[in-house]
Amino acid sequence: MGEWLQVCKLTVLAKQDQLGQVQNFVEKRIQGKLSPRATQHILLAVEEVFINIARYAYPQHHGAVDITCTVGQQTIALLFSDEGIPYNPLLRDKPDISLPAERRAIGGLGIYLTRELMDSMSYRREDGHNILCIEKRITPADGLS
Amino acid sequence: MNIRQTIERDTALLTLTGRLDTNTSPDLEQVIEELFQKGLKRMDLDIQELGYISSAGLRVILSTHKKCIKIGGHLTVLNAGEMASELFEMTGFSTILDLQQRQTC
């Protein structure tokens, strides 16, 4: 008895102005599966990951990014695949969130928040692709019917 | 995102509605920069009607806060909702920012 899954894929140019389209795509797929709070967490993670790719993956030209959304009974998984330069965001330093304002770096929080808000985040380089996967568990608190 | 400005004496009240994300935060940054250039040093940022905020929004809030400190002004962030409050906690902004709940006009 395999788990019921719904898999959808979107391909867009890795450009900042595609953010709305990417978030709408994910929001539609996960509609009604999660609490409003968990939905916000996923949409934020989608923004942070997508914008990271839009900024860093293709320094010379605008390449594509595939976003695969897999909705299962227990988890929602989002896989981002691009053919840009090798880049593992998980290797970035964690920001020091205990510093006073004057010493806080402006920025660098996006990937940190994504890691905090998702249940898992993984990266691999495979056949010339950066593959970043984030997952969120569907919990009883999400009121899944 | 919509930004409504109300200026009273030395304080600018900015009321934000909608989404403060990577694509809209430069608009807020620009409005704030213009206020600084006019000589305003005190800002109240009402985010009650902000339905969504990402790290780009947090970045503008932190840079505004830092700039206010530098010029002897003050930033107050008003009426943070559930999402913003949670992000402020996670990033330690809650210990840096002046966060208040109060009705504005």
Short mmCIF file of C-alpha atoms in Angstrom, two decimals:
data_model
loop_
_atom_site.label_atom_id
_atom_site.label_comp_id
_atom_site.label_asym_id
_atom_site.label_seq_id
_atom_site.Cartn_x
_atom_site.Cartn_y
_atom_site.Cartn_z
CA MET A 1 0.00 0.00 0.00
CA GLY A 2 2.00 2.91 -1.31
CA GLU A 3 1.49 6.39 -0.01
CA TRP A 4 -0.82 8.61 -2.04
CA LEU A 5 1.20 11.36 -3.66
CA GLN A 6 0.50 14.35 -5.85
CA VAL A 7 3.51 15.55 -7.83
CA CYS A 8 3.56 18.78 -9.85
CA LYS A 9 6.39 20.55 -11.55
CA LEU A 10 6.90 24.17 -12.60
CA THR A 11 9.76 25.49 -14.70
CA VAL A 12 10.55 29.21 -14.63
CA LEU A 13 13.48 31.47 -15.36
CA ALA A 14 15.61 32.00 -12.28
CA LYS A 15 14.67 35.68 -12.03
CA GLN A 16 13.47 37.58 -8.99
CA ASP A 17 10.33 38.77 -10.74
CA GLN A 18 9.15 35.15 -11.07
CA LEU A 19 8.75 34.92 -7.30
CA GLY A 20 5.00 35.53 -7.34
CA GLN A 21 4.44 32.83 -9.93
CA VAL A 22 6.51 30.33 -7.95
CA GLN A 23 4.72 31.08 -4.68
CA ASN A 24 1.30 30.91 -6.35
CA PHE A 25 2.19 27.53 -7.82
CA VAL A 26 3.21 26.14 -4.42
CA GLU A 27 0.30 27.77 -2.58
CA LYS A 28 -2.24 26.15 -4.92
CA ARG A 29 -0.67 22.70 -4.52
CA ILE A 30 -0.63 22.81 -0.71
CA GLN A 31 -3.99 24.53 -0.26
CA GLY A 32 -5.99 23.00 2.57
CA LYS A 33 -3.18 20.67 3.61
CA LEU A 34 -1.59 22.79 6.31
CA SER A 35 -2.51 25.35 8.93
CA PRO A 36 -2.25 28.99 7.79
CA ARG A 37 0.88 29.30 9.93
CA ALA A 38 2.62 26.29 8.37
CA THR A 39 1.53 27.50 4.91
CA GLN A 40 3.23 30.84 5.61
CA HIS A 41 6.36 28.98 6.69
CA ILE A 42 6.49 27.09 3.40
CA LEU A 43 5.88 30.22 1.32
CA LEU A 44 8.67 32.00 3.15
CA ALA A 45 11.04 29.06 2.60
CA VAL A 46 10.09 29.04 -1.09
CA GLU A 47 10.93 32.73 -1.38
CA GLU A 48 14.27 32.40 0.39
CA VAL A 49 15.39 29.39 -1.67
CA PHE A 50 14.11 30.71 -4.99
CA ILE A 51 15.61 34.18 -4.51
CA ASN A 52 18.91 32.61 -3.53
CA ILE A 53 18.93 30.68 -6.81
CA ALA A 54 17.84 33.77 -8.79
CA ARG A 55 20.73 35.74 -7.29
CA TYR A 56 23.56 33.26 -7.39
CA ALA A 57 22.97 30.31 -9.73
CA TYR A 58 23.50 32.03 -13.07
CA PRO A 59 25.97 34.92 -12.90
CA GLN A 60 26.24 35.22 -16.69
CA HIS A 61 22.75 34.56 -18.03
CA HIS A 62 19.23 33.74 -16.90
CA GLY A 63 18.87 29.99 -16.67
CA ALA A 64 15.92 27.92 -15.61
CA VAL A 65 14.88 26.40 -12.33
CA ASP A 66 12.54 23.44 -11.91
CA ILE A 67 10.37 23.35 -8.82
CA THR A 68 8.79 20.00 -8.02
CA CYS A 69 6.11 19.98 -5.36
CA THR A 70 5.25 16.61 -3.88
CA VAL A 71 2.25 16.50 -1.59
CA GLY A 72 1.98 13.29 0.37
CA GLN A 73 -0.18 12.25 3.28
CA GLN A 74 2.48 13.05 5.81
CA THR A 75 4.87 15.49 4.17
CA ILE A 76 5.14 18.25 1.65
CA ALA A 77 8.42 18.21 -0.25
CA LEU A 78 9.75 20.91 -2.56
CA LEU A 79 12.67 20.20 -4.80
CA PHE A 80 14.51 23.02 -6.56
CA SER A 81 16.77 22.02 -9.42
CA ASP A 82 18.98 24.37 -11.44
CA GLU A 83 21.96 24.01 -13.75
CA GLY A 84 23.85 26.96 -12.31
CA ILE A 85 27.22 27.12 -10.66
CA PRO A 86 27.68 24.64 -7.78
CA TYR A 87 26.32 26.27 -4.65
CA ASN A 88 25.44 24.67 -1.36
CA PRO A 89 23.53 27.16 0.81
CA LEU A 90 23.80 24.80 3.77
CA LEU A 91 27.49 25.63 3.99
CA ARG A 92 26.77 29.26 4.74
CA ASP A 93 27.57 30.43 8.25
CA LYS A 94 24.67 30.73 10.63
CA PRO A 95 24.06 34.36 11.55
CA ASP A 96 24.80 35.23 15.18
CA ILE A 97 21.33 36.16 16.37
CA SER A 98 22.53 37.21 19.83
CA LEU A 99 24.48 40.26 18.67
CA PRO A 100 23.24 43.79 19.42
CA ALA A 101 21.82 45.81 16.52
CA GLU A 102 24.98 47.77 15.80
CA ARG A 103 26.94 44.59 15.21
CA ARG A 104 24.31 42.61 13.38
CA ALA A 105 25.00 41.95 9.71
CA ILE A 106 22.24 43.15 7.42
CA GLY A 107 21.03 40.05 5.65
CA GLY A 108 22.04 36.40 5.65
CA LEU A 109 18.86 35.43 7.46
CA GLY A 110 16.94 33.79 4.62
CA ILE A 111 18.60 30.39 4.65
CA TYR A 112 18.75 30.41 8.44
CA LEU A 113 14.97 30.97 8.62
CA THR A 114 14.36 28.28 6.03
CA ARG A 115 16.30 25.74 8.08
CA GLU A 116 14.44 26.74 11.22
CA LEU A 117 10.99 26.64 9.66
CA MET A 118 11.31 23.43 7.62
CA ASP A 119 11.66 19.95 9.06
CA SER A 120 14.47 19.11 6.70
CA MET A 121 16.66 20.78 4.12
CA SER A 122 19.19 18.96 1.97
CA TYR A 123 21.50 19.75 -0.92
CA ARG A 124 23.21 17.62 -3.50
CA ARG A 125 25.08 18.24 -6.74
CA GLU A 126 24.00 15.73 -9.35
CA ASP A 127 24.70 15.59 -13.10
CA GLY A 128 25.52 19.28 -13.25
CA HIS A 129 22.46 20.27 -11.23
CA ASN A 130 22.10 21.90 -7.85
CA ILE A 131 19.31 20.01 -6.13
CA LEU A 132 17.92 21.54 -3.00
CA CYS A 133 15.09 19.81 -1.18
CA ILE A 134 13.01 21.18 1.67
CA GLU A 135 10.35 19.24 3.53
CA LYS A 136 7.62 20.04 5.98
CA ARG A 137 5.69 17.41 7.88
CA ILE A 138 1.92 17.61 7.96
CA THR A 139 0.98 17.43 11.63
CA PRO A 140 -2.39 16.80 13.29
CA ALA A 141 -2.33 20.49 14.26
CA ASP A 142 -2.75 21.29 10.59
CA GLY A 143 -6.25 19.84 10.80
CA LEU A 144 -5.92 17.68 7.71
CA SER A 145 -9.28 16.15 6.97
CA MET B 1 2.33 46.30 -0.82
CA ASN B 2 0.82 49.68 0.03
CA ILE B 3 2.62 52.22 2.19
CA ARG B 4 0.57 54.96 3.81
CA GLN B 5 2.51 57.89 5.24
CA THR B 6 1.41 60.17 8.03
CA ILE B 7 3.84 62.77 9.28
CA GLU B 8 3.23 64.40 12.62
CA ARG B 9 5.86 66.82 13.91
CA ASP B 10 9.15 64.86 13.91
CA THR B 11 7.63 61.40 13.55
CA ALA B 12 6.63 59.56 10.40
CA LEU B 13 4.03 56.85 10.71
CA LEU B 14 4.22 54.29 7.92
CA THR B 15 1.31 51.88 7.66
CA LEU B 16 2.07 48.83 5.54
CA THR B 17 -0.50 46.64 3.84
CA GLY B 18 0.11 43.46 1.83
CA ARG B 19 3.41 41.66 1.32
CA LEU B 20 6.87 42.80 2.36
CA ASP B 21 9.05 40.51 0.26
CA THR B 22 12.15 40.59 -1.94
CA ASN B 23 10.33 42.49 -4.68
CA THR B 24 8.46 45.02 -2.53
CA SER B 25 11.02 45.79 0.19
CA PRO B 26 13.02 48.17 -2.08
CA ASP B 27 9.86 50.36 -2.23
CA LEU B 28 9.81 50.63 1.54
CA GLU B 29 13.54 51.24 1.63
CA GLN B 30 13.12 54.12 -0.80
CA VAL B 31 10.25 55.74 1.13
CA ILE B 32 12.25 55.54 4.35
CA GLU B 33 15.36 56.94 2.69
CA GLU B 34 13.35 59.91 1.43
CA LEU B 35 12.05 60.55 4.96
CA PHE B 36 15.58 60.45 6.34
CA GLN B 37 16.62 62.93 3.67
CA LYS B 38 13.80 65.25 4.73
CA GLY B 39 15.35 65.21 8.19
CA LEU B 40 12.86 62.92 9.90
CA LYS B 41 14.54 60.77 12.51
CA ARG B 42 11.64 59.06 14.22
CA MET B 43 9.67 56.34 12.45
CA ASP B 44 6.67 54.30 13.51
CA LEU B 45 6.15 51.26 11.31
CA ASP B 46 2.66 49.80 11.66
CA ILE B 47 2.73 46.25 10.26
CA GLN B 48 -0.63 45.04 11.51
CA GLU B 49 -2.02 44.71 7.98
CA LEU B 50 1.09 43.04 6.62
CA GLY B 51 0.01 39.55 5.58
CA TYR B 52 3.47 38.29 4.72
CA ILE B 53 7.06 39.17 5.48
CA SER B 54 10.30 37.48 4.43
CA SER B 55 13.97 37.98 5.26
CA ALA B 56 14.10 40.85 2.75
CA GLY B 57 11.52 42.69 4.88
CA LEU B 58 13.46 41.92 8.05
CA ARG B 59 16.56 43.31 6.39
CA VAL B 60 14.90 46.69 5.70
CA ILE B 61 13.58 46.88 9.25
CA LEU B 62 17.03 46.14 10.71
CA SER B 63 18.82 48.61 8.45
CA THR B 64 16.25 51.31 9.32
CA HIS B 65 16.72 50.57 13.01
CA LYS B 66 20.49 50.84 12.67
CA LYS B 67 20.26 54.07 10.75
CA CYS B 68 17.91 55.56 13.37
CA ILE B 69 20.38 54.69 16.13
CA LYS B 70 23.21 56.25 14.16
CA ILE B 71 21.46 59.60 13.67
CA GLY B 72 19.93 59.78 17.13
CA GLY B 73 16.42 58.87 16.03
CA HIS B 74 14.14 55.99 16.88
CA LEU B 75 12.23 53.21 15.15
CA THR B 76 9.13 51.68 16.69
CA VAL B 77 7.55 48.61 15.09
CA LEU B 78 3.84 48.51 15.82
CA ASN B 79 1.31 45.70 15.95
CA ALA B 80 3.36 42.78 14.66
CA GLY B 81 1.12 39.84 13.79
CA GLU B 82 1.74 36.15 14.31
CA MET B 83 4.15 35.60 11.43
CA ALA B 84 6.23 38.73 12.02
CA SER B 85 6.39 38.11 15.78
CA GLU B 86 7.58 34.57 15.21
CA LEU B 87 10.30 35.73 12.81
CA PHE B 88 11.38 38.50 15.19
CA GLU B 89 11.78 35.88 17.92
CA MET B 90 13.71 33.45 15.73
CA THR B 91 16.13 36.09 14.49
CA GLY B 92 16.67 37.78 17.85
CA PHE B 93 15.13 40.98 16.46
CA SER B 94 12.70 40.91 19.39
CA THR B 95 15.57 41.83 21.70
CA ILE B 96 16.82 44.58 19.36
CA LEU B 97 13.65 46.30 18.16
CA ASP B 98 11.19 48.48 20.03
CA LEU B 99 8.05 46.41 19.48
CA GLN B 100 4.74 47.81 20.61
CA GLN B 101 1.05 47.05 20.28
CA ARG B 102 -1.02 50.22 19.94
CA GLN B 103 -3.71 51.52 17.65
CA THR B 104 -2.74 54.15 15.09
CA CYS B 105 -4.97 56.17 12.84
#
